[in-house]
């Protein structure tokens, strides 16, 4: 009964969504306020409907309704309840429903708030988001239904939504297959929702951009309305990426957090265009430039969000042919193409109206440097996109499969990332409108000098690797330039307002939250870059088989194998093999680690959990690779020393803080003219803002 | 003749001796030596997982194969060639630079250069009129929107002050 109910609600949700989009479109075309209002109410109804459908699915998941094929695929009796709930997004059908549910929530949030204020845009926002929502809900209803059940027709079991024939009975398996053990990790429990939150919330700025194009408003109103949305979308997407990295580091057992896997890149690509967008909208706000480019960026971001979902959901990555066989692959492809063509057509139609209000004056002005920043982000995007696409193209056109792995990406993106760091150091100190080598030089020479001294110091104390030194120079340049900028601002305010330094700094930052939040993010990027440099350039590893009491040595560390135990946990149907190793640094005992392997009986999969000893200097990362089950005499360990990698996580936390600082809601920014803010926080900021 | 024989036999003895040492070293290649090669290979079954860290049984066997081949005295290149010959180019972490695969390497830099070219061209287009109109005043400049006026005025005042 329940699955039918869930499906019924979903179906109603689909119809209501389609109605909402259509009514909004028809209403606004024919100036029918009542029809538009009806569209809005229909839109508001989609969220509770999808919530009920999701609630039904969660009920089925939690209560072991294995007759439902989705429940059978992602849960098992031995899984704890919280994992059964999160299994909602652990499989295809559920995660598409999750996507749709989030979108319904966001669109409702937009239409509930400020309906009167944005009356001009909102009908079109409803049209655009309803099209997207209808696509996702439609896919769940017609192709990837989470409420499909198993039916027994004379001994043969078939999955179907309704009884396939009169004599069919519902078939209930004894137990489910269980969630992929790799997904049974706290990181994996929150990583997909974060990523999806980021993905889905980018739909909102896109919808507003389209509304601006359709209504022909060429000013930056759509940008101001969606500024917070964009920041939050970016926050969630970034968090999703970082959590995914942490999960990989803790669970996948290959000693790193980022493997340039196409699935990772699928989430990274919208982040790249989103980051470029966040920067270039500032040029439009402050200078009225680049209106076309901002449209292109948000259209690209939206397309990449859907494309990313397509890449991870259609199976196209494992084989082009898997894509052709999956029902949703071609649909996704068609949807991405159609929305892209429609958006670009709209943009071309409005092209002449989006002319720049002023002109670019100097190659070193802030807006010009932002454009270089955009070029570099686009460059990284091209490298990533091409790296994901070429194996597919090769398989399609030549029939041979190829792998495009880390060496390709590292070589191609390395210089681009270095360029971004350089811009991060100099752009915040360049002026809007006009900068010269002299003004920039005056603002930057101290930071450049400090960074050079630090780099020379590193040559003597840490490394002579040229790439590492270039990296460390750029990182410290960013760091010093940004800190100097904080100091200068606070100092100017301190003198002007007669406050003490910390009060001045606090007020300065409080009045310019977006700007100083942005600087904190820049610092966090520099911190993360330390971690990335460390693991990319200085990671070392060794592997060996040792008997109890023997040890392996790597760098300053000695790892001594003590003992190993293996046991079954019948409650959760897992076999644990846990080793105990003593670790010594320069001969001094510093602790014990317990690298282990968990074997999940229900899904017959291994999970390798490393033992980690984390310091600011490096991370000792020990994997249990193998052991002799009979004698317990020897075990094989793989040991990594990952220098500086923990700066990555420190940077992530700083990043989170910076973003919260910039994005935390205060007064609604859309109510406040943006350009009035220029110059707040002391006179010196006016030209340098 | 006798001398030649002596030399030859000496060479023979030495070569046997040295090969013996070489063989003795190669009989048990260490895990690190195996991993150094496995790191550069991808198994065709587990997608996007380098062979040195792949936990599956198939990959374990492949690592043993590398170990055996190392023990036989095969070089790194020979081992990689063997895997490519048997399982296709996809076992390599990067496609070999031949034929169609050149697209993989050529397209991104070409696109980035085109992007840079467009950007620099736009800069030229943007900055030129300013030189032309420096005497003619603001006539040619696109009209700023109402909200801009104040900001731009202030900005320009400040710029003047700096000059």
CSV table of N, CA, C and O in Angstrom, one decimal, chain A residues 57-126:
chain,number,residue,atom,x,y,z
A,57,UNK,N,9.5,7.1,1.5
A,57,UNK,CA,10.7,6.3,1.1
A,57,UNK,C,11.6,6.0,2.3
A,57,UNK,O,12.0,4.9,2.5
A,58,UNK,N,11.7,7.0,3.2
A,58,UNK,CA,12.5,6.8,4.4
A,58,UNK,C,11.9,5.8,5.3
A,58,UNK,O,12.6,4.9,5.9
A,59,UNK,N,10.6,5.9,5.4
A,59,UNK,CA,9.8,4.9,6.2
A,59,UNK,C,10.1,3.5,5.7
A,59,UNK,O,10.4,2.6,6.5
A,60,UNK,N,10.1,3.3,4.4
A,60,UNK,CA,10.3,2.0,3.8
A,60,UNK,C,11.7,1.6,4.1
A,60,UNK,O,12.0,0.4,4.4
A,61,UNK,N,12.7,2.5,4.0
A,61,UNK,CA,14.1,2.2,4.2
A,61,UNK,C,14.3,1.7,5.6
A,61,UNK,O,15.0,0.7,5.9
A,62,UNK,N,13.8,2.5,6.5
A,62,UNK,CA,14.1,2.2,7.9
A,62,UNK,C,13.4,0.9,8.4
A,62,UNK,O,13.9,0.2,9.3
A,63,UNK,N,12.2,0.6,7.8
A,63,UNK,CA,11.5,-0.6,8.3
A,63,UNK,C,11.7,-1.8,7.4
A,63,UNK,O,10.9,-2.7,7.4
A,64,UNK,N,12.8,-1.9,6.8
A,64,UNK,CA,13.2,-3.1,6.1
A,64,UNK,C,12.2,-3.6,5.1
A,64,UNK,O,11.9,-4.8,5.0
A,65,UNK,N,11.6,-2.7,4.3
A,65,UNK,CA,10.7,-3.2,3.3
A,65,UNK,C,11.4,-3.6,2.0
A,65,UNK,O,11.4,-2.9,1.0
A,66,UNK,N,12.0,-4.8,2.1
A,66,UNK,CA,12.9,-5.3,1.0
A,66,UNK,C,12.1,-5.7,-0.2
A,66,UNK,O,12.7,-6.0,-1.2
A,67,UNK,N,10.8,-5.7,-0.1
A,67,UNK,CA,10.0,-5.9,-1.4
A,67,UNK,C,10.2,-4.8,-2.3
A,67,UNK,O,10.0,-4.9,-3.5
A,68,UNK,N,10.6,-3.6,-1.8
A,68,UNK,CA,10.9,-2.4,-2.7
A,68,UNK,C,12.3,-2.6,-3.1
A,68,UNK,O,13.2,-2.7,-2.3
A,69,UNK,N,12.5,-2.6,-4.4
A,69,UNK,CA,13.8,-2.9,-5.0
A,69,UNK,C,14.9,-1.9,-4.5
A,69,UNK,O,16.0,-2.3,-4.3
A,70,UNK,N,14.5,-0.6,-4.4
A,70,UNK,CA,15.5,0.4,-4.0
A,70,UNK,C,16.0,0.1,-2.6
A,70,UNK,O,17.1,0.1,-2.3
A,71,UNK,N,15.0,-0.3,-1.7
A,71,UNK,CA,15.3,-0.6,-0.3
A,71,UNK,C,16.2,-1.8,-0.3
A,71,UNK,O,17.2,-1.8,0.5
A,72,UNK,N,15.9,-2.8,-1.1
A,72,UNK,CA,16.7,-4.0,-1.2
A,72,UNK,C,18.2,-3.7,-1.6
A,72,UNK,O,19.1,-4.3,-1.0
A,73,UNK,N,18.3,-2.8,-2.5
A,73,UNK,CA,19.6,-2.5,-3.0
A,73,UNK,C,20.5,-1.7,-2.1
A,73,UNK,O,21.7,-1.9,-2.1
A,74,UNK,N,20.0,-0.9,-1.3
A,74,UNK,CA,20.8,0.0,-0.5
A,74,UNK,C,20.8,-0.2,1.0
A,74,UNK,O,21.6,0.4,1.8
A,75,UNK,N,19.9,-1.1,1.5
A,75,UNK,CA,20.0,-1.3,3.0
A,75,UNK,C,20.0,-2.8,3.3
A,75,UNK,O,19.8,-3.7,2.4
A,76,UNK,N,20.3,-3.1,4.5
A,76,UNK,CA,20.2,-4.5,5.0
A,76,UNK,C,19.9,-4.5,6.4
A,76,UNK,O,20.0,-3.4,7.1
A,77,UNK,N,19.5,-5.6,7.0
A,77,UNK,CA,19.0,-5.6,8.4
A,77,UNK,C,20.1,-5.2,9.3
A,77,UNK,O,19.8,-4.6,10.4
A,78,UNK,N,21.3,-5.5,9.0
A,78,UNK,CA,22.4,-5.2,10.0
A,78,UNK,C,22.7,-3.7,10.1
A,78,UNK,O,23.5,-3.3,10.9
A,79,UNK,N,22.2,-2.9,9.1
A,79,UNK,CA,22.6,-1.5,9.1
A,79,UNK,C,21.9,-0.7,10.2
A,79,UNK,O,20.7,-0.9,10.5
A,80,UNK,N,22.6,0.2,10.9
A,80,UNK,CA,22.0,1.0,11.9
A,80,UNK,C,21.0,2.0,11.3
A,80,UNK,O,21.1,2.3,10.1
A,81,UNK,N,20.1,2.5,12.1
A,81,UNK,CA,18.9,3.3,11.5
A,81,UNK,C,19.4,4.5,10.8
A,81,UNK,O,18.9,4.8,9.7
A,82,UNK,N,20.4,5.2,11.4
A,82,UNK,CA,20.8,6.5,10.7
A,82,UNK,C,21.4,6.2,9.3
A,82,UNK,O,21.2,7.0,8.4
A,83,UNK,N,22.0,5.1,9.2
A,83,UNK,CA,22.5,4.7,7.8
A,83,UNK,C,21.4,4.4,6.9
A,83,UNK,O,21.5,4.6,5.7
A,84,UNK,N,20.4,3.8,7.5
A,84,UNK,CA,19.2,3.5,6.6
A,84,UNK,C,18.6,4.7,6.1
A,84,UNK,O,18.1,4.8,4.9
A,85,UNK,N,18.5,5.7,6.9
A,85,UNK,CA,18.0,7.0,6.5
A,85,UNK,C,18.8,7.6,5.4
A,85,UNK,O,18.4,8.1,4.4
A,86,UNK,N,20.2,7.6,5.7
A,86,UNK,CA,21.0,8.3,4.7
A,86,UNK,C,21.2,7.4,3.4
A,86,UNK,O,21.7,7.9,2.4
A,87,UNK,N,20.8,6.2,3.5
A,87,UNK,CA,20.8,5.4,2.3
A,87,UNK,C,19.9,6.0,1.2
A,87,UNK,O,19.9,5.6,0.0
A,88,UNK,N,19.0,6.9,1.6
A,88,UNK,CA,18.1,7.6,0.7
A,88,UNK,C,18.9,8.1,-0.5
A,88,UNK,O,18.5,8.0,-1.6
A,89,UNK,N,20.1,8.7,-0.2
A,89,UNK,CA,20.9,9.2,-1.4
A,89,UNK,C,22.0,8.3,-1.7
A,89,UNK,O,23.0,8.6,-2.4
A,90,UNK,N,21.9,7.0,-1.3
A,90,UNK,CA,23.0,6.1,-1.6
A,90,UNK,C,22.8,5.3,-2.9
A,90,UNK,O,23.6,4.5,-3.3
A,91,UNK,N,21.7,5.5,-3.5
A,91,UNK,CA,21.5,4.9,-4.8
A,91,UNK,C,20.8,5.8,-5.8
A,91,UNK,O,20.4,6.9,-5.5
A,92,UNK,N,20.7,5.3,-7.0
A,92,UNK,CA,20.3,6.2,-8.2
A,92,UNK,C,19.0,6.9,-7.9
A,92,UNK,O,18.9,8.1,-7.9
A,93,UNK,N,17.9,6.0,-7.8
A,93,UNK,CA,16.5,6.6,-7.7
A,93,UNK,C,16.4,7.6,-6.5
A,93,UNK,O,15.9,8.7,-6.7
A,94,UNK,N,16.9,7.1,-5.4
A,94,UNK,CA,16.8,8.0,-4.2
A,94,UNK,C,17.5,9.3,-4.3
A,94,UNK,O,17.0,10.3,-3.9
A,95,UNK,N,18.7,9.2,-4.9
A,95,UNK,CA,19.5,10.5,-5.0
A,95,UNK,C,18.9,11.4,-6.0
A,95,UNK,O,19.0,12.7,-5.8
A,96,UNK,N,18.2,10.9,-7.0
A,96,UNK,CA,17.5,11.8,-7.9
A,96,UNK,C,16.3,12.5,-7.2
A,96,UNK,O,16.1,13.7,-7.4
A,97,UNK,N,15.7,11.7,-6.4
A,97,UNK,CA,14.5,12.3,-5.6
A,97,UNK,C,15.1,13.3,-4.6
A,97,UNK,O,14.5,14.4,-4.4
A,98,UNK,N,16.2,13.0,-4.0
A,98,UNK,CA,16.9,14.0,-3.1
A,98,UNK,C,17.2,15.3,-3.8
A,98,UNK,O,16.9,16.4,-3.3
A,99,UNK,N,17.7,15.2,-5.0
A,99,UNK,CA,18.0,16.4,-5.8
A,99,UNK,C,16.7,17.2,-6.0
A,99,UNK,O,16.7,18.4,-5.8
A,100,UNK,N,15.7,16.5,-6.5
A,100,UNK,CA,14.4,17.2,-6.8
A,100,UNK,C,13.9,17.8,-5.5
A,100,UNK,O,13.4,19.0,-5.5
A,101,UNK,N,13.9,17.1,-4.4
A,101,UNK,CA,13.4,17.6,-3.1
A,101,UNK,C,14.1,18.9,-2.7
A,101,UNK,O,13.5,19.9,-2.3
A,102,UNK,N,15.4,18.9,-2.8
A,102,UNK,CA,16.2,20.1,-2.5
A,102,UNK,C,15.8,21.3,-3.4
A,102,UNK,O,15.6,22.4,-2.9
A,103,UNK,N,15.6,21.0,-4.7
A,103,UNK,CA,15.3,22.1,-5.6
A,103,UNK,C,13.9,22.6,-5.3
A,103,UNK,O,13.7,23.9,-5.3
A,104,UNK,N,13.0,21.8,-4.9
A,104,UNK,CA,11.6,22.2,-4.6
A,104,UNK,C,11.7,23.1,-3.3
A,104,UNK,O,11.1,24.2,-3.2
A,105,UNK,N,12.6,22.7,-2.4
A,105,UNK,CA,12.7,23.5,-1.2
A,105,UNK,C,13.3,24.9,-1.5
A,105,UNK,O,12.8,25.9,-1.0
A,106,UNK,N,14.3,24.9,-2.3
A,106,UNK,CA,14.9,26.2,-2.6
A,106,UNK,C,14.0,27.1,-3.4
A,106,UNK,O,13.9,28.3,-3.1
A,107,UNK,N,13.3,26.6,-4.3
A,107,UNK,CA,12.4,27.4,-5.2
A,107,UNK,C,11.3,27.9,-4.3
A,107,UNK,O,10.9,29.1,-4.4
A,108,UNK,N,10.8,27.1,-3.4
A,108,UNK,CA,9.8,27.6,-2.4
A,108,UNK,C,10.3,28.7,-1.6
A,108,UNK,O,9.6,29.7,-1.4
A,109,UNK,N,11.5,28.5,-1.1
A,109,UNK,CA,12.1,29.6,-0.3
A,109,UNK,C,12.2,30.9,-1.0
A,109,UNK,O,11.9,31.9,-0.5
A,110,UNK,N,12.5,30.8,-2.3
A,110,UNK,CA,12.6,32.0,-3.1
A,110,UNK,C,11.3,32.7,-3.2
A,110,UNK,O,11.1,33.9,-3.1
A,111,UNK,N,10.2,31.9,-3.5
A,111,UNK,CA,8.9,32.5,-3.8
A,111,UNK,C,8.2,32.9,-2.5
A,111,UNK,O,7.4,33.7,-2.6
A,112,UNK,N,8.5,32.3,-1.4
A,112,UNK,CA,7.9,32.7,-0.2
A,112,UNK,C,8.4,34.1,0.2
A,112,UNK,O,7.6,35.0,0.6
A,113,UNK,N,9.7,34.2,0.2
A,113,UNK,CA,10.3,35.5,0.6
A,113,UNK,C,10.2,36.5,-0.6
A,113,UNK,O,10.4,36.1,-1.7
A,114,UNK,N,10.0,37.7,-0.3
A,114,UNK,CA,10.2,38.8,-1.2
A,114,UNK,C,9.4,38.7,-2.5
A,114,UNK,O,9.8,39.1,-3.6
A,115,UNK,N,8.3,38.0,-2.4
A,115,UNK,CA,7.5,37.8,-3.6
A,115,UNK,C,7.1,39.1,-4.2
A,115,UNK,O,7.2,39.4,-5.4
A,116,UNK,N,6.6,40.0,-3.4
A,116,UNK,CA,6.2,41.3,-3.9
A,116,UNK,C,7.3,42.1,-4.5
A,116,UNK,O,7.1,42.8,-5.6
A,117,UNK,N,8.4,42.1,-3.9
A,117,UNK,CA,9.5,42.9,-4.3
A,117,UNK,C,10.1,42.5,-5.7
A,117,UNK,O,10.4,43.3,-6.5
A,118,UNK,N,10.1,41.2,-5.9
A,118,UNK,CA,10.7,40.7,-7.2
A,118,UNK,C,9.7,40.2,-8.2
A,118,UNK,O,9.9,39.3,-8.9
A,119,UNK,N,8.5,40.9,-8.1
A,119,UNK,CA,7.4,40.4,-8.9
A,119,UNK,C,7.7,40.3,-10.4
A,119,UNK,O,7.2,39.5,-11.1
A,120,UNK,N,8.7,41.2,-10.8
A,120,UNK,CA,9.0,41.2,-12.2
A,120,UNK,C,9.7,39.9,-12.6
A,120,UNK,O,9.4,39.3,-13.7
A,121,UNK,N,10.6,39.4,-11.8
A,121,UNK,CA,11.4,38.3,-12.1
A,121,UNK,C,10.8,37.0,-11.7
A,121,UNK,O,10.9,36.0,-12.4
A,122,UNK,N,10.1,37.0,-10.6
A,122,UNK,CA,9.7,35.7,-10.0
A,122,UNK,C,8.9,34.7,-10.9
A,122,UNK,O,9.1,33.5,-10.8
A,123,UNK,N,7.9,35.2,-11.7
A,123,UNK,CA,7.2,34.3,-12.5
A,123,UNK,C,8.2,33.5,-13.4
A,123,UNK,O,8.0,32.3,-13.6
A,124,UNK,N,9.1,34.2,-13.9
A,124,UNK,CA,10.1,33.5,-14.8
A,124,UNK,C,11.0,32.6,-14.0
A,124,UNK,O,11.5,31.6,-14.5
A,125,UNK,N,11.3,33.0,-12.8
A,125,UNK,CA,12.1,32.1,-12.0
A,125,UNK,C,11.4,30.8,-11.8
A,125,UNK,O,11.9,29.7,-11.8
A,126,UNK,N,10.0,31.0,-11.5
A,126,UNK,CA,9.2,29.8,-11.4
A,126,UNK,C,9.3,28.9,-12.6
A,126,UNK,O,9.4,27.7,-12.6
